[in-house]
Coordinates of C-alpha atoms and ligand atoms in Angstrom, one line a residue:
M1 CA -4.6 9.6 -24.3
S2 CA -7.3 7.3 -23.4
E3 CA -9.2 7.6 -19.9
R4 CA -7.5 4.7 -18.0
A5 CA -4.4 5.4 -18.9
L6 CA -4.5 9.4 -18.4
N7 CA -5.8 8.0 -14.8
Y8 CA -2.0 6.3 -15.1
E9 CA -0.6 8.5 -15.5
Y10 CA -2.2 10.0 -13.3
C11 CA -1.6 7.5 -9.8
D12 CA 2.0 7.1 -11.7
Q13 CA 3.0 10.9 -11.3
L14 CA 1.5 10.6 -7.8
V15 CA 3.1 8.5 -5.9
R16 CA 6.8 9.7 -8.3
D17 CA 6.2 12.5 -6.4
F18 CA 5.4 11.3 -2.9
E19 CA 8.5 9.1 -3.8
D20 CA 10.6 12.9 -4.1
V21 CA 9.0 14.3 -1.5
V22 CA 9.9 11.5 1.3
E23 CA 13.6 11.8 -0.1
Q24 CA 13.2 15.9 0.3
P25 CA 10.3 17.3 2.2
I26 CA 8.3 20.6 -0.1
I27 CA 8.6 23.5 2.1
S28 CA 4.5 25.0 1.5
K29 CA 2.7 28.1 2.3
S30 CA -0.4 25.6 2.4
S31 CA -3.2 26.8 4.8
V32 CA -3.5 23.1 5.6
Y33 CA -1.7 19.7 5.4
Y34 CA -3.4 16.2 5.3
T35 CA -1.4 13.6 6.2
G36 CA -2.5 9.7 5.2
V37 CA -1.7 7.2 7.8
D38 CA -1.5 3.3 7.2
L39 CA -0.3 0.9 9.6
G40 CA 0.4 -2.6 8.1
T41 CA 1.6 -5.1 8.9
A42 CA 5.8 -4.7 8.0
C43 CA 5.4 -1.3 7.3
V44 CA 3.9 2.4 9.1
V45 CA 3.5 5.2 6.3
L46 CA 2.7 8.6 6.7
A47 CA 2.0 10.4 3.4
V48 CA 1.5 14.5 3.7
L49 CA -0.7 16.6 1.2
D50 CA -1.2 20.1 0.6
E51 CA -3.7 22.0 0.5
N52 CA -4.1 21.3 -3.4
Y53 CA -3.9 17.5 -2.4
K54 CA -0.2 17.6 -3.7
P55 CA 2.6 15.4 -2.1
V56 CA 4.7 17.8 0.2
A57 CA 6.0 15.4 2.8
G58 CA 6.1 11.4 3.8
A59 CA 7.6 9.6 5.9
Y60 CA 8.0 5.0 6.5
R61 CA 9.1 2.9 9.2
Y62 CA 9.1 -1.5 8.4
A63 CA 7.0 -2.9 11.9
D64 CA 6.1 -5.5 13.5
V65 CA 2.5 -3.7 15.2
V66 CA 0.3 -5.1 13.1
R67 CA -0.5 -8.2 12.3
D68 CA -3.5 -8.9 9.2
G69 CA -4.8 -5.4 10.0
M70 CA -5.1 -5.7 13.5
V71 CA -3.0 -3.5 15.9
I72 CA -0.9 -6.0 18.2
D73 CA 1.8 -3.4 19.5
Y74 CA -0.7 -0.8 20.3
I75 CA 2.2 1.3 22.5
G76 CA 4.8 0.6 20.0
A77 CA 1.8 1.4 16.8
I78 CA 1.4 5.1 18.8
K79 CA 4.8 5.7 19.5
I80 CA 6.4 5.3 15.9
V81 CA 2.9 7.3 14.3
K82 CA 4.3 9.9 16.7
E83 CA 8.2 9.9 15.5
L84 CA 7.2 10.0 12.3
K85 CA 4.9 12.9 12.5
Q86 CA 6.9 15.1 14.9
Q87 CA 10.0 14.0 12.5
I88 CA 7.6 15.2 8.7
E89 CA 6.6 18.9 11.7
A90 CA 10.0 19.3 12.0
K91 CA 11.2 19.1 7.7
L92 CA 8.2 20.6 7.8
G93 CA 8.0 23.4 10.5
I94 CA 4.6 23.4 10.7
E95 CA 2.4 20.7 13.7
L96 CA 0.4 18.2 11.5
I97 CA -3.3 18.5 12.7
Y98 CA -6.0 16.6 10.8
G99 CA -4.9 12.6 10.0
A100 CA -7.4 10.0 8.1
A101 CA -6.8 5.5 8.3
A102 CA -7.2 3.2 6.9
I103 CA -8.5 -0.7 7.5
P104 CA -8.9 -3.7 5.7
P105 CA -12.3 -4.4 4.4
G106 CA -14.5 -6.0 7.0
T107 CA -12.5 -5.6 9.6
D108 CA -14.3 -2.6 11.6
T109 CA -16.1 -5.4 14.2
L110 CA -12.4 -7.1 14.9
D111 CA -10.7 -3.6 14.7
S112 CA -13.3 -2.2 17.4
G113 CA -11.6 1.0 16.7
A114 CA -8.2 0.7 18.0
V115 CA -6.5 1.8 15.0
K116 CA -8.6 4.9 14.9
N117 CA -7.3 5.3 18.9
V118 CA -3.5 5.0 17.3
V119 CA -3.8 8.1 15.1
Q120 CA -5.6 10.3 17.7
A121 CA -2.7 9.1 20.2
A122 CA -0.4 10.1 18.3
G123 CA -1.7 13.7 18.7
F124 CA -3.8 13.4 14.9
E125 CA -8.0 15.2 14.9
L126 CA -8.7 12.0 13.4
T127 CA -11.2 12.9 10.1
N128 CA -12.0 10.0 8.5
V129 CA -11.0 5.9 8.7
L130 CA -12.3 4.3 5.4
D131 CA -11.6 0.4 4.0
E132 CA -8.2 0.1 2.1
P133 CA -9.6 -1.1 -1.3
T134 CA -11.6 2.2 -1.0
A135 CA -8.4 4.7 -0.2
A136 CA -6.2 2.7 -2.5
N137 CA -9.1 3.5 -5.5
K138 CA -9.3 7.3 -5.4
V139 CA -5.9 7.1 -5.9
L140 CA -6.2 4.1 -9.0
K141 CA -10.2 4.8 -9.8
I142 CA -10.8 1.3 -11.5
Q143 CA -14.5 1.4 -12.6
N144 CA -14.4 -2.1 -13.6
G145 CA -11.9 -4.1 -11.8
A146 CA -10.1 -5.6 -9.0
V147 CA -7.8 -4.1 -6.5
V148 CA -4.9 -6.8 -5.7
D149 CA -3.0 -5.7 -2.4
I150 CA -0.3 -8.0 -1.4
G151 CA 1.2 -7.3 1.6
G152 CA 3.3 -8.5 3.4
G153 CA 0.8 -11.6 5.3
T154 CA -1.9 -11.5 3.3
T155 CA -3.7 -10.9 0.2
G156 CA -6.5 -8.8 -0.2
I157 CA -8.7 -9.3 -3.6
S158 CA -11.3 -5.9 -3.8
I159 CA -13.5 -6.4 -6.5
L160 CA -15.2 -2.9 -7.9
K161 CA -18.2 -2.4 -10.1
N162 CA -18.8 1.1 -11.6
G163 CA -16.4 2.3 -9.1
E164 CA -17.4 0.3 -5.6
V165 CA -16.4 -1.7 -3.8
V166 CA -18.8 -5.0 -4.3
Y167 CA -16.8 -8.2 -3.2
I168 CA -13.8 -8.8 -1.1
A169 CA -11.7 -11.7 0.4
D170 CA -8.6 -12.2 2.4
E171 CA -6.2 -14.6 1.5
P172 CA -3.2 -16.1 3.7
T173 CA -0.1 -16.1 1.3
G174 CA 1.8 -12.6 1.1
G175 CA 5.4 -11.2 1.0
T176 CA 6.2 -13.6 4.2
H177 CA 5.6 -16.9 1.7
F178 CA 8.3 -14.9 -0.7
S179 CA 10.9 -14.3 2.3
L180 CA 10.4 -18.3 3.3
V181 CA 11.2 -19.6 0.2
V182 CA 14.4 -17.4 -0.4
S183 CA 15.1 -18.5 2.9
G184 CA 14.9 -22.1 1.6
A185 CA 16.4 -21.7 -2.0
Y186 CA 19.5 -19.5 -0.5
G187 CA 20.5 -20.5 3.2
M188 CA 20.1 -17.5 4.8
S189 CA 17.9 -17.0 7.9
F190 CA 14.2 -15.2 7.0
Q191 CA 16.0 -11.9 8.2
E192 CA 18.4 -11.9 5.9
A193 CA 16.1 -13.4 2.6
E194 CA 13.6 -10.6 3.6
L195 CA 15.9 -8.1 3.4
Y196 CA 17.4 -9.9 0.2
K197 CA 14.2 -10.0 -1.6
R198 CA 13.5 -5.8 -0.7
E199 CA 16.6 -5.4 -2.7
A200 CA 15.6 -4.3 -6.9
R201 CA 18.7 -5.2 -7.6
N202 CA 18.6 -8.8 -7.1
H203 CA 14.9 -9.1 -8.5
K204 CA 16.0 -10.2 -11.8
E205 CA 17.7 -13.4 -10.3
L206 CA 14.7 -13.5 -7.9
L207 CA 11.9 -13.6 -10.3
P208 CA 12.8 -17.8 -11.4
V209 CA 12.7 -18.5 -7.5
L210 CA 9.2 -16.8 -6.7
K211 CA 7.4 -17.8 -9.8
P212 CA 5.9 -20.7 -7.9
V213 CA 4.2 -18.4 -5.8
V214 CA 3.3 -15.8 -7.4
E215 CA 1.4 -17.8 -9.8
K216 CA -0.3 -19.1 -6.5
I217 CA -1.2 -15.8 -6.0
A218 CA -2.6 -15.5 -9.6
S219 CA -5.0 -18.4 -9.2
I220 CA -6.0 -16.8 -5.9
I221 CA -6.9 -14.2 -7.8
N222 CA -8.7 -16.1 -10.5
Q223 CA -10.6 -18.6 -7.8
H224 CA -12.2 -15.0 -6.6
I225 CA -12.3 -12.8 -9.5
K226 CA -14.4 -15.5 -11.6
D227 CA -17.6 -14.4 -11.7
H228 CA -17.1 -11.1 -11.5
D229 CA -16.7 -8.0 -14.8
V230 CA -13.1 -7.9 -13.6
E231 CA -11.9 -5.4 -16.6
E232 CA -7.7 -4.8 -15.3
I233 CA -6.1 -5.7 -12.2
L234 CA -4.6 -2.5 -10.3
L235 CA -1.2 -3.9 -7.8
V236 CA -1.2 -2.6 -4.9
G237 CA 1.3 -3.0 -1.5
G238 CA 4.9 -4.4 -1.2
T239 CA 5.1 -7.3 -2.1
C240 CA 4.2 -5.8 -5.7
C241 CA 7.5 -3.9 -5.6
L242 CA 9.6 -7.4 -7.3
A243 CA 9.9 -6.2 -10.6
G244 CA 8.2 -8.4 -12.8
I245 CA 5.5 -9.7 -10.9
E246 CA 2.4 -8.3 -13.1
D247 CA 3.5 -10.2 -16.4
I248 CA 2.7 -13.5 -14.4
I249 CA -0.3 -11.7 -13.2
T250 CA -0.9 -11.1 -16.5
K251 CA -0.4 -14.3 -18.2
K252 CA -2.1 -16.3 -15.7
T253 CA -5.3 -14.4 -15.3
G254 CA -5.5 -13.0 -19.0
I255 CA -6.4 -10.2 -17.7
F256 CA -4.3 -6.6 -17.8
T257 CA -2.5 -6.0 -15.0
H258 CA -1.2 -2.8 -14.2
K259 CA 1.6 -1.9 -11.2
P260 CA 1.6 1.7 -10.0
Q261 CA 5.4 3.0 -9.8
N262 CA 6.1 1.8 -5.7
P263 CA 2.4 -0.1 -5.0
M264 CA 3.5 0.3 -1.1
F265 CA 2.7 3.9 -1.7
V266 CA -0.7 3.7 -3.2
T267 CA -2.9 3.4 -0.3
P268 CA -1.4 5.2 1.7
L269 CA -2.0 8.9 -0.7
G270 CA -5.4 7.3 -0.9
I271 CA -5.8 7.4 2.5
A272 CA -4.9 11.5 2.3
L273 CA -6.7 12.2 -0.3
S274 CA -9.7 10.8 2.0
C275 CA -8.8 13.3 4.9
Ligands
ATP1 P1 -0.9 -6.4 5.2 O1 -0.9 -6.1 3.8 O2 -0.5 -8.0 5.4 O3 -1.2 -6.0 6.4 P2 1.5 -4.6 5.2 O4 0.0 -3.5 4.7 O5 1.8 -4.1 6.1 O6 0.4 -6.1 5.0 P3 3.2 -4.0 2.8 O7 3.8 -2.7 4.1 O8 2.1 -3.0 2.0 O9 2.0 -4.9 3.9 O10 4.1 -4.4 2.3 C1 4.8 -5.4 3.3 C2 5.6 -6.6 2.2 O11 6.2 -6.3 1.3 C3 6.3 -7.5 2.7 O12 6.6 -9.0 2.7 C4 8.4 -6.7 2.2 O13 9.1 -7.9 2.6 C5 7.5 -6.7 1.1 N1 8.2 -5.5 -0.2 C6 8.8 -4.5 0.5 N2 9.4 -3.4 0.0 C7 9.8 -4.4 -0.7 C8 10.3 -4.7 -2.0 N3 11.2 -3.5 -2.7 N4 10.6 -5.8 -3.3 C9 10.1 -7.2 -2.9 N5 9.0 -6.5 -1.5 C10 9.1 -5.8 -0.8

């Protein structure tokens, strides 16, 4: 197996293991636990690894406490992180001490420590705050390629050279636009469309409806990568859960595009690995 295939396998296995422990935590005798806290626009995720960096527990909740990477409901964010932390602690029968977090690239001055403060106020000893693509790349292990993070409000494009982030961009097209298209096409409210879109069983039917928005995202990717040597594209972020999105992006960019099993969990796992 080639090195890249091995890395895809590592990433997919880690995410599969995490999905399993979200359902059924593993009670281990680890001497230490590392928690990655991912505060997203649509979703807050906690990923817990043991001393061998194996997933043992996780929890997530759809929430509206962050917008475009900025904490807009500080008290609400603390409450959710605290509740998810307590929920995991009760299942594992331990206290989670160490936590790390990530912020969208280029937002450190705008964030002014809000994400860090949320994680600390929720009861974690903060060990690290890193940027999201760097966190994702702890799992993806790209040397020369792009991480495309299609979240709720935006699409983040990060280009890596020799494993380091060398270029970032954030464009205001994301899963919210997908929901608006579904809402218009099916005459549903935004909230109904949002839930309909998340159901995997509806994806086959939705793909042709959503193809123009995916193609728009692919053309945005093309604009940003055109001056770089991008050998592969790795998709992360909740919107990439849409079945078949990777094929449209491969076709429009002409670059091999890999989607890990459940792309929503890559960044939180990468944050936990950096804890
Ligand atoms: P941002 O990156 O914009 O700050 P975020 O980090 O909260 O947002 P994610 O949690 O990565 O974003 O993704 C949220 C988006 O993913 C939402 O638009 C949501 O509807 C969409 N999404 C989540 N699960 C699915 C799914 N199973 N199928 C399709 N879309 C999904």
